Amino acid sequence: MEYCSTKQISTVILALIGFSILVFFIEEYTEETEMNQEMEMKKAFYNKEHSLEKTSSTATEYPAEECWKHEPFEVVTQCAPCKDFEIKAIKAGRTRPLFF
């Protein structure tokens, strides 16, 4: 610190702040892109599954929340209680940032 001038320290601090902001924007953009891609994959899978059901003559109509009663399933792992953080995160949901 003794060998650095105030101007040099200020420049380094501003550069670090700028770099941090850049990383933040890149992270937000990447996260949103990944979420959109995942949603598109889910939509494509959903549309594919339901288009197959419509072509089948033996398809029956039932509410989506009761699918486990009518379709075969396999329990892969037992449920574990949610942690407080997970409960708060689920309740809060994910909102789109104001700057995008």
Coordinates of N, CA, C and O in Angstrom, one line a residue:
M1 N 0.8 -1.2 0.0 CA 0.0 0.0 0.0 C 0.9 1.3 0.0 O 0.4 2.3 -0.5
E2 N 2.0 1.2 0.6 CA 2.9 2.3 0.7 C 3.4 2.8 -0.7 O 3.7 3.9 -1.0
Y3 N 3.5 1.8 -1.6 CA 4.0 2.1 -3.0 C 3.0 2.4 -4.0 O 3.3 2.7 -5.1
C4 N 1.7 2.4 -3.6 CA 0.6 2.6 -4.6 C 0.0 4.0 -4.3 O -0.2 4.4 -3.2
S5 N -0.2 4.7 -5.4 CA -0.8 6.0 -5.2 C -2.3 5.9 -5.1 O -2.9 4.8 -5.4
T6 N -3.0 6.9 -4.7 CA -4.4 6.9 -4.5 C -5.1 6.7 -5.8 O -6.1 6.0 -5.9
K7 N -4.5 7.2 -6.9 CA -5.1 7.1 -8.2 C -5.0 5.6 -8.6 O -6.0 5.1 -9.2
Q8 N -3.9 4.9 -8.4 CA -3.8 3.5 -8.7 C -4.8 2.6 -7.9 O -5.4 1.8 -8.5
I9 N -4.9 2.9 -6.6 CA -5.8 2.2 -5.8 C -7.3 2.4 -6.3 O -8.1 1.4 -6.4
S10 N -7.6 3.6 -6.6 CA -9.0 3.9 -7.1 C -9.2 3.2 -8.4 O -10.3 2.7 -8.6
T11 N -8.3 3.2 -9.3 CA -8.4 2.5 -10.5 C -8.7 1.0 -10.4 O -9.5 0.4 -11.0
V12 N -7.9 0.4 -9.5 CA -8.1 -1.1 -9.2 C -9.4 -1.3 -8.6 O -10.1 -2.3 -9.0
I13 N -9.9 -0.5 -7.7 CA -11.2 -0.7 -7.0 C -12.3 -0.6 -8.1 O -13.2 -1.4 -8.1
L14 N -12.2 0.4 -8.9 CA -13.2 0.6 -10.0 C -13.2 -0.5 -10.9 O -14.3 -1.0 -11.4
A15 N -12.0 -1.0 -11.3 CA -12.0 -2.2 -12.2 C -12.6 -3.4 -11.6 O -13.3 -4.2 -12.2
L16 N -12.3 -3.6 -10.3 CA -12.9 -4.8 -9.6 C -14.5 -4.7 -9.5 O -15.2 -5.6 -9.7
I17 N -14.9 -3.5 -9.2 CA -16.4 -3.3 -9.2 C -17.0 -3.5 -10.6 O -18.0 -4.2 -10.7
G18 N -16.4 -3.0 -11.6 CA -16.9 -3.2 -13.0 C -16.9 -4.7 -13.3 O -17.8 -5.2 -13.9
F19 N -15.8 -5.4 -13.0 CA -15.7 -6.8 -13.3 C -16.8 -7.6 -12.5 O -17.4 -8.5 -13.1
S20 N -17.1 -7.2 -11.3 CA -18.1 -7.9 -10.5 C -19.5 -7.6 -11.1 O -20.3 -8.6 -11.2
I21 N -19.8 -6.4 -11.6 CA -21.0 -6.2 -12.2 C -21.1 -7.0 -13.5 O -22.2 -7.5 -13.8
L22 N -20.1 -7.0 -14.3 CA -20.1 -7.8 -15.5 C -20.4 -9.3 -15.3 O -21.2 -9.9 -16.0
V23 N -19.7 -9.8 -14.3 CA -20.0 -11.2 -13.9 C -21.4 -11.4 -13.5 O -22.0 -12.4 -13.8
F24 N -22.0 -10.5 -12.7 CA -23.4 -10.6 -12.3 C -24.3 -10.7 -13.5 O -25.2 -11.5 -13.5
F25 N -24.1 -9.8 -14.5 CA -25.0 -9.8 -15.6 C -24.9 -11.0 -16.5 O -25.8 -11.6 -17.0
I26 N -23.6 -11.5 -16.6 CA -23.4 -12.7 -17.4 C -24.1 -13.9 -16.7 O -24.7 -14.7 -17.3
E27 N -24.0 -14.0 -15.4 CA -24.6 -15.1 -14.6 C -26.1 -15.0 -14.7 O -26.8 -16.1 -14.9
E28 N -26.7 -13.9 -14.6 CA -28.2 -13.7 -14.7 C -28.6 -14.1 -16.1 O -29.6 -14.8 -16.3
Y29 N -27.9 -13.7 -17.2 CA -28.3 -14.1 -18.5 C -28.2 -15.6 -18.7 O -29.1 -16.2 -19.3
T30 N -27.1 -16.2 -18.3 CA -26.9 -17.6 -18.4 C -28.0 -18.4 -17.7 O -28.6 -19.4 -18.2
E31 N -28.3 -18.0 -16.5 CA -29.4 -18.7 -15.7 C -30.7 -18.6 -16.4 O -31.4 -19.6 -16.4
E32 N -31.1 -17.4 -16.9 CA -32.3 -17.3 -17.6 C -32.4 -18.1 -18.9 O -33.4 -18.7 -19.2
T33 N -31.3 -18.1 -19.6 CA -31.2 -18.9 -20.8 C -31.4 -20.4 -20.5 O -32.1 -21.1 -21.2
E34 N -30.7 -20.9 -19.4 CA -30.9 -22.3 -19.0 C -32.3 -22.6 -18.6 O -32.9 -23.6 -19.0
M35 N -32.9 -21.7 -17.9 CA -34.3 -21.9 -17.5 C -35.3 -21.9 -18.7 O -36.2 -22.8 -18.7
N36 N -35.0 -21.1 -19.7 CA -35.9 -21.1 -20.9 C -35.7 -22.4 -21.6 O -36.6 -22.9 -22.2
Q37 N -34.4 -22.9 -21.7 CA -34.2 -24.1 -22.5 C -34.8 -25.3 -21.8 O -35.4 -26.2 -22.4
E38 N -34.8 -25.3 -20.4 CA -35.4 -26.4 -19.7 C -36.9 -26.3 -19.9 O -37.6 -27.4 -20.0
M39 N -37.5 -25.1 -19.9 CA -38.9 -25.0 -20.1 C -39.3 -25.5 -21.4 O -40.4 -26.2 -21.6
E40 N -38.6 -25.2 -22.4 CA -38.8 -25.6 -23.8 C -38.8 -27.1 -23.9 O -39.6 -27.8 -24.6
M41 N -37.8 -27.7 -23.2 CA -37.7 -29.2 -23.2 C -38.9 -29.8 -22.6 O -39.5 -30.8 -23.1
K42 N -39.4 -29.2 -21.5 CA -40.5 -29.8 -20.8 C -41.8 -29.6 -21.6 O -42.6 -30.5 -21.7
K43 N -41.9 -28.5 -22.3 CA -43.1 -28.3 -23.2 C -43.1 -29.3 -24.3 O -44.1 -29.9 -24.7
A44 N -41.9 -29.5 -24.9 CA -41.8 -30.5 -26.0 C -42.2 -31.9 -25.5 O -42.9 -32.6 -26.2
F45 N -41.7 -32.3 -24.4 CA -42.0 -33.6 -23.8 C -43.5 -33.7 -23.5 O -44.1 -34.7 -23.8
Y46 N -44.0 -32.6 -22.9 CA -45.5 -32.6 -22.6 C -46.3 -32.8 -23.8 O -47.2 -33.6 -23.9
N47 N -46.0 -32.0 -24.9 CA -46.7 -32.0 -26.1 C -46.6 -33.4 -26.8 O -47.6 -33.9 -27.3
K48 N -45.4 -34.0 -26.7 CA -45.2 -35.3 -27.3 C -46.1 -36.3 -26.6 O -46.7 -37.1 -27.2
E49 N -46.0 -36.3 -25.3 CA -46.8 -37.3 -24.5 C -48.3 -37.1 -24.7 O -49.0 -38.1 -24.9
H50 N -48.8 -35.9 -24.8 CA -50.2 -35.7 -24.9 C -50.7 -35.9 -26.4 O -51.8 -36.3 -26.6
S51 N -49.8 -35.7 -27.3 CA -50.2 -36.0 -28.7 C -50.3 -37.5 -28.9 O -51.2 -38.0 -29.6
L52 N -49.5 -38.3 -28.2 CA -49.6 -39.8 -28.2 C -50.9 -40.3 -27.6 O -51.5 -41.2 -28.0
E53 N -51.3 -39.6 -26.5 CA -52.5 -40.0 -25.8 C -53.7 -39.7 -26.7 O -54.7 -40.5 -26.7
K54 N -53.7 -38.6 -27.4 CA -54.9 -38.3 -28.3 C -55.1 -39.3 -29.4 O -56.2 -39.5 -29.8
T55 N -54.0 -39.8 -29.9 CA -54.1 -40.8 -31.0 C -54.5 -42.1 -30.6 O -55.0 -42.9 -31.3
S56 N -54.3 -42.4 -29.3 CA -54.7 -43.7 -28.7 C -56.2 -43.8 -28.5 O -56.8 -42.8 -28.0
S57 N -56.8 -44.9 -28.9 CA -58.3 -45.0 -28.7 C -58.7 -45.4 -27.3 O -59.8 -45.2 -26.9
T58 N -57.7 -45.8 -26.5 CA -58.0 -46.3 -25.1 C -57.6 -45.2 -24.1 O -57.7 -45.5 -22.9
A59 N -57.3 -44.0 -24.5 CA -56.9 -43.0 -23.6 C -58.1 -42.5 -22.8 O -59.2 -42.4 -23.3
T60 N -57.9 -42.4 -21.5 CA -59.0 -41.9 -20.6 C -58.6 -40.5 -20.1 O -57.5 -40.2 -19.9
E61 N -59.7 -39.7 -19.8 CA -59.4 -38.4 -19.3 C -59.5 -38.4 -17.8 O -60.4 -39.0 -17.2
Y62 N -58.5 -37.8 -17.1 CA -58.5 -37.7 -15.7 C -57.7 -36.4 -15.4 O -56.8 -36.0 -16.2
P63 N -57.9 -35.9 -14.2 CA -57.1 -34.7 -13.8 C -55.6 -35.0 -13.8 O -55.2 -36.0 -13.3
A64 N -54.8 -34.0 -14.2 CA -53.4 -34.2 -14.2 C -52.8 -34.5 -12.8 O -51.8 -35.2 -12.7
E65 N -53.4 -33.9 -11.8 CA -52.9 -34.1 -10.4 C -53.1 -35.5 -9.9 O -52.6 -35.9 -8.9
E66 N -54.0 -36.3 -10.6 CA -54.3 -37.6 -10.2 C -53.6 -38.7 -11.1 O -54.0 -39.8 -11.1
C67 N -52.6 -38.3 -11.9 CA -52.0 -39.2 -12.8 C -51.3 -40.4 -12.1 O -51.3 -41.5 -12.7
W68 N -50.9 -40.2 -10.9 CA -50.2 -41.3 -10.2 C -51.2 -42.4 -9.9 O -50.8 -43.5 -9.6
K69 N -52.5 -42.1 -9.9 CA -53.5 -43.1 -9.6 C -53.7 -44.0 -10.9 O -54.2 -45.2 -10.7
H70 N -53.5 -43.5 -12.0 CA -53.8 -44.2 -13.3 C -52.6 -44.6 -14.1 O -52.7 -45.4 -15.0
E71 N -51.4 -44.1 -13.8 CA -50.2 -44.4 -14.6 C -49.2 -45.2 -13.7 O -49.1 -44.9 -12.5
P72 N -48.4 -46.1 -14.2 CA -47.4 -46.8 -13.4 C -46.3 -45.8 -13.0 O -46.0 -44.9 -13.8
F73 N -45.8 -46.0 -11.8 CA -44.7 -45.2 -11.3 C -43.8 -46.0 -10.4 O -44.2 -47.0 -10.0
E74 N -42.6 -45.5 -10.2 CA -41.6 -46.2 -9.4 C -41.0 -45.1 -8.4 O -40.6 -44.1 -8.9
V75 N -40.9 -45.5 -7.2 CA -40.3 -44.6 -6.2 C -38.8 -44.8 -6.2 O -38.3 -45.9 -6.0
V76 N -38.1 -43.7 -6.6 CA -36.7 -43.8 -6.8 C -36.0 -43.6 -5.4 O -35.1 -44.3 -5.1
T77 N -36.4 -42.5 -4.8 CA -35.8 -42.2 -3.4 C -37.0 -41.8 -2.5 O -38.0 -41.2 -3.0
Q78 N -36.8 -42.0 -1.2 CA -37.8 -41.6 -0.3 C -37.7 -40.1 -0.1 O -36.7 -39.5 -0.2
C79 N -38.8 -39.5 0.2 CA -38.9 -38.0 0.4 C -38.2 -37.7 1.7 O -38.2 -38.5 2.7
A80 N -37.6 -36.5 1.7 CA -36.9 -36.0 2.9 C -37.6 -34.7 3.3 O -38.0 -33.9 2.4
P81 N -37.7 -34.3 4.5 CA -38.3 -33.1 4.9 C -37.5 -31.9 4.3 O -36.3 -31.9 4.3
C82 N -38.2 -30.9 3.9 CA -37.5 -29.7 3.3 C -36.9 -28.9 4.5 O -37.4 -28.9 5.6
K83 N -35.8 -28.3 4.2 CA -35.1 -27.4 5.1 C -35.8 -26.1 5.1 O -36.6 -25.7 4.2
D84 N -35.7 -25.3 6.1 CA -36.3 -24.0 6.2 C -36.0 -23.1 5.0 O -36.8 -22.4 4.4
F85 N -34.7 -23.1 4.6 CA -34.3 -22.3 3.4 C -35.1 -22.8 2.1 O -35.6 -22.0 1.4
E86 N -35.2 -24.1 1.9 CA -35.9 -24.6 0.8 C -37.4 -24.2 0.8 O -38.0 -23.8 -0.2
I87 N -38.0 -24.2 2.0 CA -39.4 -23.9 2.1 C -39.6 -22.4 1.7 O -40.5 -22.0 1.0
K88 N -38.7 -21.5 2.2 CA -38.8 -20.1 2.0 C -38.5 -19.8 0.5 O -39.2 -19.0 -0.1
A89 N -37.6 -20.6 -0.1 CA -37.3 -20.4 -1.5 C -38.4 -20.8 -2.4 O -38.7 -20.1 -3.4
I90 N -39.1 -21.9 -2.1 CA -40.3 -22.3 -2.9 C -41.4 -21.3 -2.7 O -42.1 -20.9 -3.7
K91 N -41.6 -20.8 -1.5 CA -42.7 -19.8 -1.3 C -42.4 -18.5 -2.1 O -43.3 -17.9 -2.6
A92 N -41.1 -18.1 -2.0 CA -40.7 -16.8 -2.7 C -40.8 -16.9 -4.2 O -41.2 -15.9 -4.8
G93 N -40.5 -18.0 -4.7 CA -40.5 -18.2 -6.2 C -39.4 -17.4 -6.8 O -38.6 -16.8 -6.2
R94 N -39.3 -17.5 -8.1 CA -38.3 -16.8 -8.9 C -38.9 -15.7 -9.7 O -39.8 -16.0 -10.6
T95 N -38.6 -14.4 -9.5 CA -39.1 -13.4 -10.3 C -38.1 -12.9 -11.3 O -36.9 -13.0 -11.0
R96 N -38.5 -12.4 -12.4 CA -37.6 -11.9 -13.4 C -37.0 -10.6 -13.0 O -37.6 -9.7 -12.5
P97 N -35.6 -10.4 -13.1 CA -35.0 -9.2 -12.7 C -35.5 -8.0 -13.5 O -35.9 -8.1 -14.6
L98 N -35.4 -6.8 -12.9 CA -35.9 -5.6 -13.5 C -35.1 -5.2 -14.7 O -35.5 -4.5 -15.6
F99 N -33.8 -5.5 -14.7 CA -32.9 -5.0 -15.7 C -32.8 -5.9 -16.9 O -32.0 -5.6 -17.8
F100 N -33.5 -6.9 -17.1 CA -33.5 -7.7 -18.3 C -34.8 -7.7 -19.0 O -35.8 -7.7 -18.6

